[in-house]
Coordinates of C-alpha atoms and ligand atoms in Angstrom, one line a residue:
M10 CA 9.0 -26.2 0.8
D11 CA 5.2 -26.6 0.4
Y12 CA 4.4 -23.0 0.6
E13 CA 0.8 -23.2 -0.6
K14 CA -0.4 -25.2 2.5
K15 CA 0.8 -22.3 4.8
R16 CA -1.7 -20.3 6.8
I17 CA -1.4 -16.5 6.4
F18 CA -3.2 -14.0 8.6
V19 CA -3.9 -10.8 6.7
T20 CA -5.0 -7.5 8.3
G21 CA -6.6 -5.0 6.0
G22 CA -7.2 -7.8 3.4
A23 CA -10.5 -6.2 2.3
G24 CA -8.7 -3.0 1.4
Y25 CA -7.2 -1.9 -1.9
I26 CA -3.7 -3.3 -1.7
G27 CA -4.5 -6.1 0.7
S28 CA -7.3 -7.5 -1.5
H29 CA -4.9 -7.8 -4.5
V30 CA -2.3 -9.6 -2.3
V31 CA -5.1 -11.9 -1.0
K32 CA -6.1 -12.7 -4.6
M33 CA -2.5 -13.5 -5.6
L34 CA -1.9 -15.7 -2.5
G35 CA -5.2 -17.4 -2.9
D36 CA -4.5 -18.2 -6.5
Q37 CA -1.3 -19.8 -5.3
G38 CA -3.1 -22.0 -2.7
Y39 CA -2.2 -20.3 0.5
E40 CA -4.8 -20.6 3.3
L41 CA -5.9 -17.1 4.3
L42 CA -7.7 -15.4 7.2
I43 CA -8.6 -11.8 6.7
Y44 CA -9.1 -9.4 9.6
D45 CA -10.5 -6.0 8.6
N46 CA -12.8 -3.5 10.2
L47 CA -14.3 -2.5 6.8
S48 CA -13.7 1.2 7.5
T49 CA -12.3 1.5 4.0
G50 CA -12.4 -2.1 2.8
N51 CA -15.2 -4.1 1.2
P52 CA -16.3 -7.7 1.8
W53 CA -16.7 -8.3 -2.0
A54 CA -13.0 -7.6 -2.4
V55 CA -12.1 -10.6 -0.3
L56 CA -11.8 -13.3 -3.0
Y57 CA -10.2 -16.0 -0.8
G58 CA -10.3 -16.9 2.9
D59 CA -12.6 -16.2 5.8
L60 CA -13.2 -12.6 6.8
V61 CA -13.2 -11.5 10.5
V62 CA -14.8 -8.1 10.8
N63 CA -13.2 -6.4 13.7
D64 CA -10.8 -3.6 14.7
L65 CA -7.2 -3.9 15.6
N66 CA -7.8 -1.9 18.8
D67 CA -9.4 -5.2 20.1
K68 CA -6.3 -7.1 21.3
E69 CA -8.3 -9.9 22.9
K70 CA -10.0 -10.6 19.6
I71 CA -6.7 -10.6 17.7
I72 CA -5.2 -13.1 20.2
Q73 CA -8.3 -15.3 20.0
T74 CA -8.2 -15.3 16.2
L75 CA -4.5 -16.0 16.1
Q76 CA -4.9 -18.8 18.6
N77 CA -7.6 -20.5 16.5
F78 CA -6.0 -20.0 13.1
K79 CA -2.3 -20.6 14.1
P80 CA -0.8 -18.7 11.1
H81 CA 2.7 -19.2 9.8
A82 CA 3.0 -15.5 9.0
I83 CA 1.2 -12.2 9.3
I84 CA 0.8 -9.6 6.6
H85 CA -0.2 -6.3 8.1
F86 CA -1.9 -3.9 5.7
A87 CA -4.6 -2.3 7.9
A88 CA -3.9 1.4 8.2
F89 CA -5.0 4.9 7.3
I90 CA -3.1 6.2 4.3
E91 CA -3.8 9.8 3.5
V92 CA -1.0 12.3 3.9
A93 CA -3.2 15.4 4.0
E94 CA -5.7 13.9 6.5
S95 CA -2.9 12.8 8.7
V96 CA -1.7 16.5 8.9
G97 CA -5.1 17.6 10.2
N98 CA -5.7 14.6 12.4
P99 CA -2.4 13.1 13.5
L100 CA -3.7 11.2 16.6
K101 CA -6.0 9.2 14.3
Y102 CA -2.9 8.0 12.5
F103 CA -0.9 7.3 15.6
R104 CA -3.8 5.4 17.1
N105 CA -4.5 3.2 14.1
N106 CA -1.1 2.9 12.4
T107 CA 1.1 2.8 15.4
A108 CA -0.8 1.8 18.6
N109 CA -2.9 -0.8 16.8
A110 CA 0.2 -2.2 15.2
L111 CA 1.6 -2.6 18.7
N112 CA -1.5 -4.6 19.7
L113 CA -1.0 -6.8 16.7
L114 CA 2.7 -7.4 17.5
E115 CA 2.0 -8.1 21.1
A116 CA -0.7 -10.6 20.1
A117 CA 1.7 -12.2 17.5
R118 CA 4.4 -12.7 20.1
L119 CA 2.0 -14.1 22.6
C120 CA 0.7 -16.6 20.1
G121 CA 4.1 -17.5 18.8
V122 CA 3.8 -16.0 15.3
D123 CA 7.3 -15.1 14.3
K124 CA 7.1 -14.0 10.6
F125 CA 5.7 -10.6 9.8
I126 CA 5.3 -8.5 6.6
F127 CA 4.6 -4.9 7.1
S128 CA 3.1 -2.3 4.7
S129 CA 5.4 0.7 5.1
T130 CA 5.7 3.7 2.9
A131 CA 8.1 6.0 1.1
A132 CA 6.6 8.7 3.3
V133 CA 9.1 7.6 6.0
Y134 CA 11.9 9.4 4.0
G135 CA 10.3 12.8 4.1
I136 CA 12.2 15.0 1.6
P137 CA 15.1 12.8 0.6
A138 CA 18.4 14.4 -0.1
E139 CA 18.8 12.2 -3.2
N140 CA 16.4 10.6 -5.6
P141 CA 16.1 7.7 -6.3
V142 CA 16.2 7.2 -2.5
A143 CA 17.8 4.0 -1.1
E144 CA 16.7 2.2 2.1
D145 CA 19.6 3.4 4.1
A146 CA 18.7 7.1 3.7
P147 CA 17.8 8.8 7.0
L148 CA 14.1 8.6 8.0
K149 CA 12.8 12.1 8.4
P150 CA 9.0 12.0 7.8
I151 CA 7.4 15.3 7.1
N152 CA 3.9 14.3 7.9
P153 CA 2.2 12.2 10.7
Y154 CA 1.3 9.5 8.2
G155 CA 5.0 8.9 7.5
A156 CA 5.9 9.2 11.2
S157 CA 3.2 6.7 12.2
K158 CA 4.7 4.1 9.8
A159 CA 8.3 4.9 10.7
M160 CA 7.5 4.1 14.4
T161 CA 6.1 0.8 13.5
E162 CA 9.2 0.0 11.4
K163 CA 11.2 0.8 14.6
F164 CA 9.1 -1.6 16.7
L165 CA 9.9 -4.3 14.2
E166 CA 13.6 -3.5 14.1
D167 CA 13.9 -3.5 17.8
L168 CA 11.8 -6.6 18.3
A169 CA 13.9 -8.6 15.8
F170 CA 17.1 -7.3 17.3
G171 CA 16.1 -8.6 20.8
D172 CA 14.7 -11.9 19.6
D173 CA 16.5 -13.8 16.9
S174 CA 13.5 -16.0 16.2
F175 CA 11.4 -13.1 15.0
K176 CA 11.8 -12.2 11.3
Y177 CA 10.2 -9.4 9.4
V178 CA 10.1 -7.7 6.0
S179 CA 9.0 -4.0 5.9
L180 CA 8.0 -3.0 2.3
R181 CA 8.2 0.7 1.7
Y182 CA 5.5 1.4 -1.0
F183 CA 5.8 4.2 -3.3
N184 CA 2.7 5.4 -5.2
V185 CA 0.5 2.4 -5.7
A186 CA -2.1 2.6 -8.5
S187 CA -4.1 0.6 -11.0
A188 CA -6.2 -2.6 -10.5
D189 CA -6.5 -6.3 -11.0
P190 CA -6.4 -6.9 -14.8
E191 CA -9.2 -9.4 -14.5
G192 CA -11.4 -6.6 -13.3
K193 CA -12.5 -8.4 -10.1
I194 CA -11.1 -5.9 -7.6
G195 CA -9.6 -2.4 -7.6
Q196 CA -9.6 0.8 -5.5
A197 CA -13.0 1.6 -4.1
Y198 CA -12.7 4.4 -1.6
R199 CA -15.7 6.5 -1.0
N200 CA -13.8 9.8 -1.4
P201 CA -10.5 9.0 -3.0
T202 CA -7.7 11.6 -2.8
H203 CA -4.9 9.8 -4.8
L204 CA -3.9 11.5 -8.0
I205 CA -4.6 8.7 -10.6
T206 CA -8.0 7.7 -9.1
R207 CA -9.0 11.3 -8.7
A208 CA -8.0 12.2 -12.3
V209 CA -9.7 9.1 -13.7
K210 CA -12.9 10.0 -11.8
T211 CA -12.6 13.6 -13.1
A212 CA -12.4 12.3 -16.6
L213 CA -15.6 10.3 -16.0
G214 CA -17.4 13.4 -14.8
D215 CA -17.4 12.9 -11.0
Y216 CA -15.7 16.2 -10.3
P217 CA -15.8 19.4 -12.4
Q218 CA -12.0 19.7 -12.4
L219 CA -8.8 18.2 -11.1
Q220 CA -6.8 20.4 -8.7
V221 CA -3.0 20.4 -9.3
F222 CA -1.6 20.9 -5.8
G223 CA 1.5 23.1 -6.3
T224 CA 3.0 24.2 -9.6
D225 CA 6.1 26.0 -8.2
Y226 CA 8.1 23.0 -7.0
D227 CA 11.8 22.7 -8.0
T228 CA 11.0 20.1 -10.6
P229 CA 11.2 20.3 -14.4
D230 CA 7.5 21.3 -14.8
G231 CA 6.9 22.6 -11.3
T232 CA 4.7 19.8 -10.1
C233 CA 5.5 16.9 -7.7
I234 CA 7.2 13.8 -9.0
R235 CA 6.2 10.3 -7.8
D236 CA 7.2 6.7 -8.6
Y237 CA 3.9 5.0 -9.6
I238 CA 3.8 1.2 -9.1
H239 CA 1.2 -1.2 -10.4
V240 CA -0.7 -2.9 -7.6
V241 CA -0.1 -6.3 -9.1
D242 CA 3.6 -5.8 -9.1
L243 CA 3.3 -4.7 -5.5
A244 CA 1.4 -7.9 -4.8
S245 CA 4.1 -10.0 -6.3
A246 CA 6.6 -8.2 -4.0
H247 CA 4.5 -9.5 -1.1
L248 CA 4.4 -13.0 -2.5
E249 CA 8.2 -13.0 -2.8
A250 CA 8.6 -11.6 0.7
L251 CA 6.4 -14.3 2.1
K252 CA 8.3 -17.1 0.3
Y253 CA 11.5 -15.6 1.5
L254 CA 10.5 -15.5 5.2
L255 CA 8.9 -19.0 5.1
A256 CA 12.2 -20.3 3.6
G257 CA 14.0 -18.8 6.6
G258 CA 15.0 -15.4 5.2
N259 CA 16.4 -12.6 7.3
N260 CA 15.0 -9.2 8.3
Q261 CA 14.6 -6.8 5.4
V262 CA 13.5 -3.3 4.7
L263 CA 12.8 -2.9 1.0
N264 CA 11.6 -0.1 -1.3
C265 CA 8.8 -1.0 -3.7
G266 CA 8.9 1.2 -6.8
Y267 CA 10.2 1.2 -10.3
G268 CA 13.0 3.7 -9.9
K269 CA 11.5 6.3 -12.2
G270 CA 9.2 9.2 -11.5
F271 CA 6.4 11.1 -13.3
S272 CA 5.1 14.6 -12.5
V273 CA 1.5 15.4 -11.7
K274 CA 1.2 17.0 -15.1
E275 CA 2.6 13.9 -16.9
V276 CA 0.1 11.8 -15.0
V277 CA -2.8 14.1 -16.0
D278 CA -1.7 14.0 -19.6
T279 CA -1.6 10.2 -19.5
V280 CA -5.1 10.1 -18.0
K281 CA -6.4 12.4 -20.8
E282 CA -4.7 10.2 -23.4
V283 CA -6.1 6.9 -22.0
S284 CA -9.6 8.3 -21.6
G285 CA -9.7 10.5 -24.6
I286 CA -11.3 13.1 -22.4
D287 CA -9.8 16.6 -22.1
F288 CA -11.0 17.3 -18.6
K289 CA -10.4 20.5 -16.8
T290 CA -7.5 21.1 -14.3
A291 CA -7.0 24.0 -12.0
D292 CA -3.7 25.1 -10.4
A293 CA -4.1 25.0 -6.6
P294 CA -1.8 25.8 -3.7
R295 CA 0.7 23.2 -2.5
R296 CA -0.9 20.5 -0.4
E297 CA 0.4 20.3 3.2
G298 CA 2.9 17.4 3.8
D299 CA 3.8 16.8 0.1
P300 CA 7.5 16.2 -0.7
P301 CA 8.5 17.5 -4.1
A302 CA 9.9 14.2 -5.4
L303 CA 9.9 10.6 -4.3
I304 CA 11.5 7.9 -6.5
A305 CA 12.6 4.5 -5.3
D306 CA 16.0 3.0 -5.6
N307 CA 14.7 -0.5 -6.1
R308 CA 18.0 -2.4 -6.5
K309 CA 17.7 -4.1 -3.1
I310 CA 14.4 -5.7 -3.7
V311 CA 15.4 -6.8 -7.1
E312 CA 18.6 -8.4 -5.7
T313 CA 17.1 -9.9 -2.6
F314 CA 14.0 -11.5 -4.1
G315 CA 14.8 -11.5 -7.8
W316 CA 11.6 -9.4 -8.0
K317 CA 10.6 -8.8 -11.6
P318 CA 8.0 -6.2 -12.1
A319 CA 5.7 -7.0 -15.1
H320 CA 3.6 -3.8 -15.4
D321 CA 6.2 -1.0 -15.3
D322 CA 4.4 1.3 -17.7
L323 CA 2.5 4.5 -16.8
F324 CA 0.0 4.1 -19.7
E325 CA -0.8 0.5 -18.6
I326 CA -1.2 1.6 -15.0
V327 CA -3.5 4.5 -15.9
K328 CA -5.5 2.3 -18.3
G329 CA -6.0 -0.3 -15.6
A330 CA -7.3 2.4 -13.2
Y331 CA -9.6 3.8 -15.8
E332 CA -11.0 0.4 -16.9
W333 CA -11.5 -0.6 -13.2
E334 CA -13.4 2.7 -12.5
K335 CA -15.8 1.9 -15.4
T336 CA -16.3 -1.7 -14.3
F337 CA -16.8 -0.6 -10.7
R338 CA -19.6 1.9 -11.7
E339 CA -21.4 -0.8 -13.7
R340 CA -21.2 -3.4 -11.0
F341 CA -22.0 -1.3 -7.9
R342 CA -23.7 1.9 -8.8
E343 CA -26.5 1.0 -11.1
Ligands
UFG406 N1 -2.2 15.5 -6.4 C1 -2.8 16.6 -7.1 N2 -4.2 16.6 -7.2 C2 -5.0 15.6 -6.6 C3 -4.4 14.6 -5.9 C4 -3.0 14.6 -5.8 O1 -2.1 17.5 -7.6 O2 -6.2 15.7 -6.7 C5 -0.8 15.5 -6.3 C6 -0.3 15.5 -4.8 O3 -0.2 16.8 -4.4 C7 1.1 14.8 -5.0 C8 0.8 13.8 -6.1 O4 -0.3 14.2 -6.8 O5 2.0 15.7 -5.4 C9 0.6 12.4 -5.5 O6 -0.4 12.5 -4.5 P1 -1.2 11.2 -4.0 O7 -2.2 11.7 -3.0 O8 -1.7 10.4 -5.2 O9 -0.1 10.4 -3.3 P2 1.0 10.8 -2.1 O10 2.3 11.0 -2.8 O11 0.5 11.9 -1.3 O12 1.0 9.5 -1.2 C10 1.0 8.3 -1.7 C11 0.4 7.3 -0.6 C12 1.3 7.2 0.5 C13 2.8 7.0 0.1 C14 3.2 8.0 -0.9 C15 4.6 7.6 -1.3 O13 -0.8 7.7 -0.2 O14 0.9 6.1 1.3 O15 2.4 7.9 -2.0 O16 5.1 8.3 -2.3 F1 3.5 7.1 1.2

């Protein structure tokens, strides 16, 4: 099949993960249209395709855009992503991540778009009974962020159940980090909360110290364990998902992670090693909504797509994040 001539509509394509996927698809020759309200995304991050700056609460605009572009598939990234913020402001999350996803799906159905890739999250599992956690584990989110994504997964499941022509892939991301090795794009949040970005910025002097949220978890060193995945490997999972759907593939729900975990302390040590800077840390209380450990059972995505991660190395992930942060400063802050 001539994949590269296909038109793909990408929501949130100016954001961190979306922009890496846009770059990979653009490099492959796909025709792209990006729809993003720029609340956390940046126009400079969109390396391919036209950018429509608008919100997903505007269903009429989505319909009009889809009618003009006539995409073969939709990839839906646009969402809020911070666990702690979602605990304090749950309705913000349900509005954007759930209600606006419903707008997009209604518009897609109306316009006859029947292939859909959804950015889901490991947060749908809550505190899994087993780690690594497989896709058939019960969904018991412990924060509104995870709940908002679990509901959208349910929309997709029910929609596909009732209509055999509609096919979707939900990708459950574990902890995404690092940046484009060419240094063109990377994470650019105004006030990042994610561990690796926060630690890298602490090493570079943006914050006086890094808080370690919770040191009394039932884990080997008492800090939380996560499965950190390089954003380029996550992008290649999307490329595989797209090819799979365009080739007539069936509905899938797939974990995206490496199947191994690192503690907060191990990540901090790696950031110190990469940067050569012994920045300060401070033990802090547990952060609301944090599960102790989340590690992906990734066998299903490997079997289904033949997905081959190429950057499965914490040192490389942290180095990529650190190099990007330095590049970002030079390019945008001086
Ligand atoms: N942490 C710190 N100090 C910080 C920042 C984070 O100790 O300054 C800790 C957190 O408490 C947590 C771990 O580092 O234990 C990872 O936290 P992140 O904020 O980097 O990431 P989360 O695990 O909260 O969430 C991320 C994504 C979600 C996704 C989840 C899946 O934001 O979208 O990973 O594992 F669902």
